[in-house]
C-alpha positions as a printed NumPy array, in Angstrom:
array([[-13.638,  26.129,  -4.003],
       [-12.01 ,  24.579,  -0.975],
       [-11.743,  21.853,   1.619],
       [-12.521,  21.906,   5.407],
       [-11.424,  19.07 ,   7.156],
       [-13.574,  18.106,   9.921],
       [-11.664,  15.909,  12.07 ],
       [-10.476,  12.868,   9.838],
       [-13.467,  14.003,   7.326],
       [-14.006,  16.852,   5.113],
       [-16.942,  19.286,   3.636],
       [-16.032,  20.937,   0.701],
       [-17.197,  24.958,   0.596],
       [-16.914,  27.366,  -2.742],
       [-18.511,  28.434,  -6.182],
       [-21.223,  26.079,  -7.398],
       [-20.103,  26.816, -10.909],
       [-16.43 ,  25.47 , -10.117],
       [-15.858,  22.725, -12.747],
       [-15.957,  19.277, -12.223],
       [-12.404,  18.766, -13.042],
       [-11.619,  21.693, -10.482],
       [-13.645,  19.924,  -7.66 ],
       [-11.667,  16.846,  -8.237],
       [ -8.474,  18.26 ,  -8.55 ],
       [ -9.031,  20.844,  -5.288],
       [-10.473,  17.879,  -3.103],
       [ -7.852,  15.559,  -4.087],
       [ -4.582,  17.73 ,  -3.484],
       [ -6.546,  18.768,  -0.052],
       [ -7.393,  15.442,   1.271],
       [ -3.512,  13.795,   0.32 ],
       [ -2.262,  17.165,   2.221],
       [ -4.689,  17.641,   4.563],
       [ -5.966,  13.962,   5.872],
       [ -4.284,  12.586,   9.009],
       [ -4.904,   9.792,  11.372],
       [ -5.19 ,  10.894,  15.29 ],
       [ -4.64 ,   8.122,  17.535],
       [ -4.367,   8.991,  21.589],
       [ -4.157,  12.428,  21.265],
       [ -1.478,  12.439,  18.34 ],
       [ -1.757,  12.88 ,  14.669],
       [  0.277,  10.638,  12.165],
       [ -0.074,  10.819,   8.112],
       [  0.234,   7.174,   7.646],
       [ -2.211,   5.153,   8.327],
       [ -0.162,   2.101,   7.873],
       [  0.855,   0.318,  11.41 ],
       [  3.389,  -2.263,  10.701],
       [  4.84 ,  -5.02 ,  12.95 ],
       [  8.485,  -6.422,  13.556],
       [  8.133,  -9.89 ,  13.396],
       [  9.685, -12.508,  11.189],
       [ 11.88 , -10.659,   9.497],
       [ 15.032, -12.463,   8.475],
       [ 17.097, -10.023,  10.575],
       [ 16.927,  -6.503,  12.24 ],
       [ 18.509,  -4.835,   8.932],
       [ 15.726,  -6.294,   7.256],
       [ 13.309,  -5.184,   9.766],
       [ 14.65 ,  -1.73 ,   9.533],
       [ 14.065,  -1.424,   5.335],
       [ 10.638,  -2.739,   5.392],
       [  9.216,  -0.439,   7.807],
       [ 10.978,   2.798,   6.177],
       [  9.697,   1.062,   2.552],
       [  6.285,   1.728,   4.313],
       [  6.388,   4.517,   5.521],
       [  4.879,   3.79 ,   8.755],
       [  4.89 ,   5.976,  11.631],
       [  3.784,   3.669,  14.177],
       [  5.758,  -0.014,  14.759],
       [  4.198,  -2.788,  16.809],
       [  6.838,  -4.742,  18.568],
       [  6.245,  -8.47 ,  20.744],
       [  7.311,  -7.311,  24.245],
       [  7.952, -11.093,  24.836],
       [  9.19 , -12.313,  21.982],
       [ 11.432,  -9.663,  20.873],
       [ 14.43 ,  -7.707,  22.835],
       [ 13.428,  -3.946,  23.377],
       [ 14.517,  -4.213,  27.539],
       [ 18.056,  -5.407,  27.85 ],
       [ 20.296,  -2.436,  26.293],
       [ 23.346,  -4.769,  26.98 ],
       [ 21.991,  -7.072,  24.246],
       [ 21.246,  -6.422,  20.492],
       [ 18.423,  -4.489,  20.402],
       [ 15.774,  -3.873,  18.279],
       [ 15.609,  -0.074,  19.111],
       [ 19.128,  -0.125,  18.16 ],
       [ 17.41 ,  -0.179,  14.309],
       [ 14.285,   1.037,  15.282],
       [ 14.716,   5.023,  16.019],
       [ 12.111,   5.747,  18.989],
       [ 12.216,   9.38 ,  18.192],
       [ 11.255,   8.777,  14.789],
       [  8.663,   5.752,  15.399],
       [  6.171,   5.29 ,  17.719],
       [  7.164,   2.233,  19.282],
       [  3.505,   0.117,  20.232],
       [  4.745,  -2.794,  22.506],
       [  1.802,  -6.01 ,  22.247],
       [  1.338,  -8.383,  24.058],
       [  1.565, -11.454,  21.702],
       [  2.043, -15.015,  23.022],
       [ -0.183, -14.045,  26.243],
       [ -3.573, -16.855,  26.536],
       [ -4.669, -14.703,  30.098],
       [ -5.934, -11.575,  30.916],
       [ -3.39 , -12.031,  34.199],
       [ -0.335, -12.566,  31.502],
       [ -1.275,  -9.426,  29.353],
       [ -1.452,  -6.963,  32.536],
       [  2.349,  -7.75 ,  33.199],
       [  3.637,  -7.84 ,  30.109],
       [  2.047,  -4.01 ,  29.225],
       [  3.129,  -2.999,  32.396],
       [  6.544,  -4.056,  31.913],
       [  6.939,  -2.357,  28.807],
       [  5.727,   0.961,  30.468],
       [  8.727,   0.482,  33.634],
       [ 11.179,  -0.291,  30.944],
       [ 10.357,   2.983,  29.354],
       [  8.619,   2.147,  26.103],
       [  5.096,   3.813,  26.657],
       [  1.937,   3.297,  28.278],
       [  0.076,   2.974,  24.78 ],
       [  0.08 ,  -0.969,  24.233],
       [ -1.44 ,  -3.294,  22.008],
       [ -3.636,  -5.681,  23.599],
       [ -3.528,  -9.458,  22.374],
       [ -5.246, -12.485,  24.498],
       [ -5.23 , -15.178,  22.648],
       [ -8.167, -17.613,  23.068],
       [ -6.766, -20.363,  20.906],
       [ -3.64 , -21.893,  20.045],
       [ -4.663, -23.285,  16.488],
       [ -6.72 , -20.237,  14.998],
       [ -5.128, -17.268,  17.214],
       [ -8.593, -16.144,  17.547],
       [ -8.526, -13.414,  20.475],
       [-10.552, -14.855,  23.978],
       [-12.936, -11.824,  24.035],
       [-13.741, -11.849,  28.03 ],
       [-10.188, -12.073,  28.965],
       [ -9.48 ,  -9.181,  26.045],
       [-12.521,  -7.046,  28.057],
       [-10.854,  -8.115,  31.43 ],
       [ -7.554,  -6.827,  30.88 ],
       [ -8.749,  -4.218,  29.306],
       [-10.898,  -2.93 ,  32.373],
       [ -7.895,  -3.321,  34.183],
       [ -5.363,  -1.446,  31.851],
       [ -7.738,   1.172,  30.958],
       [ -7.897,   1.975,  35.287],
       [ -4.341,   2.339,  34.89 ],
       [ -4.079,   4.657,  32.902],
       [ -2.961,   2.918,  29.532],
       [ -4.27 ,   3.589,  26.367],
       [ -5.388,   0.691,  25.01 ],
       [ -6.11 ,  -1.033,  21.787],
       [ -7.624,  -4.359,  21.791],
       [ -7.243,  -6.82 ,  18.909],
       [-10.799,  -8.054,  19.241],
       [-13.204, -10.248,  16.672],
       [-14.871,  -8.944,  14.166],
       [-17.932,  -8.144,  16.93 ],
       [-20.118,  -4.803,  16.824],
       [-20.918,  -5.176,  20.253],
       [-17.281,  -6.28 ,  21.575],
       [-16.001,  -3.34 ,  19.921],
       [-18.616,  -0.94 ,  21.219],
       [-18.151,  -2.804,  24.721],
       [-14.152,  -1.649,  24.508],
       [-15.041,   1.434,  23.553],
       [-17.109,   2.145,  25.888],
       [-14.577,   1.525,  28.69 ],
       [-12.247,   4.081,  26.973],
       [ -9.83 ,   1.652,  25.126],
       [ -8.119,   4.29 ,  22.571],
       [ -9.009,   2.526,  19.357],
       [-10.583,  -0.82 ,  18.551],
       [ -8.926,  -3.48 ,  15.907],
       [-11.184,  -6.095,  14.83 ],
       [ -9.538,  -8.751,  12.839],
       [-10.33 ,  -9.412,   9.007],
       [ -9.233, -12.883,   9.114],
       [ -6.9  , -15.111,  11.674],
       [ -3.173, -13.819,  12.254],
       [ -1.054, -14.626,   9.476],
       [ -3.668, -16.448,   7.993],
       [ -3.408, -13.706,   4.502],
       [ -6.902, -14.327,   3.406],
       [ -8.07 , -10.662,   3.474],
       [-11.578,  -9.492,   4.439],
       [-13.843, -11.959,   5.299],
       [-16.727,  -9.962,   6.638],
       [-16.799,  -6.347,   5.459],
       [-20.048,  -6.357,   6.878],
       [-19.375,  -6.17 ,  10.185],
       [-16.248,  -3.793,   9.271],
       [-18.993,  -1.288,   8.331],
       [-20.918,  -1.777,  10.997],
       [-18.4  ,  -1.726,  13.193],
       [-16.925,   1.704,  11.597],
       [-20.632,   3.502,  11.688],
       [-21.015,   3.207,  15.478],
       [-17.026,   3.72 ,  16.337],
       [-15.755,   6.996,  18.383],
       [-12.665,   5.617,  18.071],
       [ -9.93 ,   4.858,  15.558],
       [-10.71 ,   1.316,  13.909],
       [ -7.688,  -0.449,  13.011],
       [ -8.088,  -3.789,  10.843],
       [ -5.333,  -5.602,  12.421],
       [ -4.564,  -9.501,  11.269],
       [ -5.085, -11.642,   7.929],
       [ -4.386,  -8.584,   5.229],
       [ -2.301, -10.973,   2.362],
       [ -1.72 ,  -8.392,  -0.297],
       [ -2.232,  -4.659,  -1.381],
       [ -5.69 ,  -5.12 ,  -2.59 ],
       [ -6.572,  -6.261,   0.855],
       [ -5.263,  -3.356,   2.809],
       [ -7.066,  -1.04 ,   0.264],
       [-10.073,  -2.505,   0.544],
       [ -9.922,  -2.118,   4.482],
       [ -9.357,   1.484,   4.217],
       [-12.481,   1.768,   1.035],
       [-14.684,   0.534,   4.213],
       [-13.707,   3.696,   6.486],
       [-11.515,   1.7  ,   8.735],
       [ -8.911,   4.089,  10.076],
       [ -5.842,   2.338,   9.511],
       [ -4.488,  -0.968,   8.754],
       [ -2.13 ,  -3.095,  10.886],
       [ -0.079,  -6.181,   9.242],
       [  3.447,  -7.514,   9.708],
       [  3.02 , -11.336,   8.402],
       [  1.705,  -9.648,   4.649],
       [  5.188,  -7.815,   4.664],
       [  7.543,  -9.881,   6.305],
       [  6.508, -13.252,   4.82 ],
       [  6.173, -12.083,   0.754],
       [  9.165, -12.888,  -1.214],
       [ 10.019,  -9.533,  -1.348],
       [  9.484,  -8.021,   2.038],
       [ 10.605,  -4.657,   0.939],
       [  8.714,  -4.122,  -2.152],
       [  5.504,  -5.557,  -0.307],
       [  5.858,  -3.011,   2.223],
       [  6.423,  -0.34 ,  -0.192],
       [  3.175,  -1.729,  -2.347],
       [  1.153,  -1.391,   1.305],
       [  2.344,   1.826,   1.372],
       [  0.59 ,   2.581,  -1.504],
       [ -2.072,   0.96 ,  -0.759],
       [ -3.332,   2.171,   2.28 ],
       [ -2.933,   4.992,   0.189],
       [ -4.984,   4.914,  -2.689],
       [ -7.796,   2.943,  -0.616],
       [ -7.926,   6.259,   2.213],
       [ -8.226,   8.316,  -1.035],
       [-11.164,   6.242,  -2.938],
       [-12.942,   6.561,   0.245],
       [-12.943,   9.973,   0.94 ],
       [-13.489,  10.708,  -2.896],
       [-16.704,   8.668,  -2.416],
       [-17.145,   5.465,  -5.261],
       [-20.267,   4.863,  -7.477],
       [-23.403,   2.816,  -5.956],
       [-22.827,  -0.545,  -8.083],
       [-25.933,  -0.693, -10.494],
       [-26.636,  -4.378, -11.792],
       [-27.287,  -3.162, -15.225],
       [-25.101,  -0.743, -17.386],
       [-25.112,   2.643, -17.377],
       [-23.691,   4.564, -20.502],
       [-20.226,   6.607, -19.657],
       [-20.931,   9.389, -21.694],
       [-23.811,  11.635, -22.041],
       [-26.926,  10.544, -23.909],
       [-28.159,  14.195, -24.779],
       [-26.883,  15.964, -27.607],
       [-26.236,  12.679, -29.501],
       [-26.302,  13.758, -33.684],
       [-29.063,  11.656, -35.126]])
C-alpha cells in the first residue's frame, strides 16, 4: 500500500487485502511527511501563519513564533518598525531567511491607504506578497469589502500577490479569486475578538469552490478553534491575538502548533458522518449466544 499526494490531497494505491491497521498506519506516516501547504508558488509544512503584534517585547515575539513553528510571520507595516535599520528592528529578531516575512496593512480604513502602505513595504525590500486589511469599521474591525476588492484590483495589476482578509462571503471570496488574489482569508469571528468559528458553513462553502489557499485569519481563541478550522479543509490558520494575549504566550503558541496539527491530520484521515442514534463499536457478528 501507498500514498500519492495529489497536490495538497492524496489517493491511496496498493493491496486490497492490506490490513486496516496497515492502511492507517501507511496513510498517516505519509500524510505528516508528505502534506505541505503551497502558497504563491512556494511550499511550507506549517500551516500555521502567526502575527507579531502585542507581544510584551521583541524577545518575546521571537519565542512564540519559533514555539509555533511557523514558517510564515505577518508583520503591521505601520505599526511596527521593519524600514528604519538605524532603529530597533523587528527583523533584527525576526530572521528573513528563515521566515517569510508577510507585511499587512493593518490600521488602513481606504483602499487609497492600503495601496501605499503594500507598496512601501515592497521599495523597502520586504516582498511584494502582502496581506491585505481595509478596515470598514472602527468598533467591530469588520473588513469594508468594496474597498478590500478595490485595492485589490489595483495590487493584483501590480504585480503583488495578494491575500485579502475578507468576510466570511462565498461570493467575495470567489470575486478575489477571480481577480488572481493568491489566497483568500475569510474571518471566523472579529479580530481579537477569540470567539472561534462562528459560521463553518460558509467556511465549507467557501473551501468547496476555492482555487486558492483559504486561510481563516481573525477570532481563533484557543487550540480547539484552530483545529476545527483546519477539520473544515481550510488551508491554514492565521492568529496573533490567540498567542500573544494568553497568559502564556509561549505555551499557546506551542499548543497551536499542535493544533493546526492534529486538525490537518483528522481531515485528511476523513471523520465519521455523526449518526443521531448509537452505533455499537464492536462487531455484532460472531457474538457467543
Amino acid at each position: 500500500m501507498s500514498v500519492e499526494a495529489k497536490g495538497t490531497g492524496y489517493r491511496l494505491t496498493g493491496n486490497l487485502h492490506d490490513s486496516p491497521a496497515e492502511l492507517r498506519a501507511g496513510v498517516a506516516v505519509a500524510k505528516m511527511d508528505e502534506d505541505y501547504f503551497e502558497l504563491a508558488g512556494r511550499r511550507y509544512r506549517s500551516r500555521l501563519i502567526v502575527g507579531t503584534g502585542k507581544y510584551r517585547d521583541f524577545a518575546q515575539t521571537r519565542a512564540a513564533v519559533e514555539a509555533s513553528g511557523a514558517e510564515i510571520v505577518t508583520v503591521a507595516v505601520r505599526r511596527v518598525n521593519i524600514t528604519d535599520r538605524s532603529r530597533e528592528n523587528l527583523l533584527d529578531y525576526l530572521d528573513p531567511s528563515k521566515y517569510t516575512i508577510l507585511p499587512n496593512t493593518a490600521g488602513c480604513y481606504t483602499a487609497e491607504e492600503a495601496v501605499r502602505t503594500c507598496r512601501l513595504a515592497r521599495e523597502a525590500g520586504i516582498g511584494d506578497m502582502v496581506k491585505l486589511e481595509v478596515i470598514g469599521d472602527s468598533k467591530t474591525l469588520f473588513p469594508d469589502v468594496p474597498a478590500t476588492l478595490e485595492a485589490a484590483r489595483i495590487l493584483v495589476k501590480e504585480g503583488f500577490k495578494v491575500l485579502p482578509y475578507i468576510t466570511d462571503d462565498p461570493v467575495a471570496c470567489l470575486r478575489l479569486q477571480e481577480m488572481g488574489c493568491v489566497a483568500v482569508m475569510p474571518l471566523a469571528a472579529p479580530i481579537g475578538s477569540g470567539l472561534g468559528i462562528r459560521n463553518p458553513y460558509n467556511l465549507r462553502i467557501i473551501v468547496e469552490n476555492a482555487k486558492v489557499p483559504v486561510i481563516v485569519d481573525a477570532g481563533v481563541g484557543t487550540a480547539s478553534d484552530a483545529a476545527e478550522a483546519m477539520e473544515l479543509g481550510c488551508d491554514a490558520v492565521l492568529m496573533n491575538t490567540a498567542i500573544a494575549g494568553a497568559k502564556d504566550p509561549i505555551a499557546m503558541a506551542r499548543a497551536m502548533k499542535l493544533a493546526v496539527e492534529a486538525g490537518r491530520l483528522a481531515y485528511l484521515a476523513g471523520r465519521i458522518e455523526p449518526r443521531l442514534y448509537a452505533t455499537a463499536s464492536s462487531p455484532l457478528t460472531g457474538i457467543i449466544r
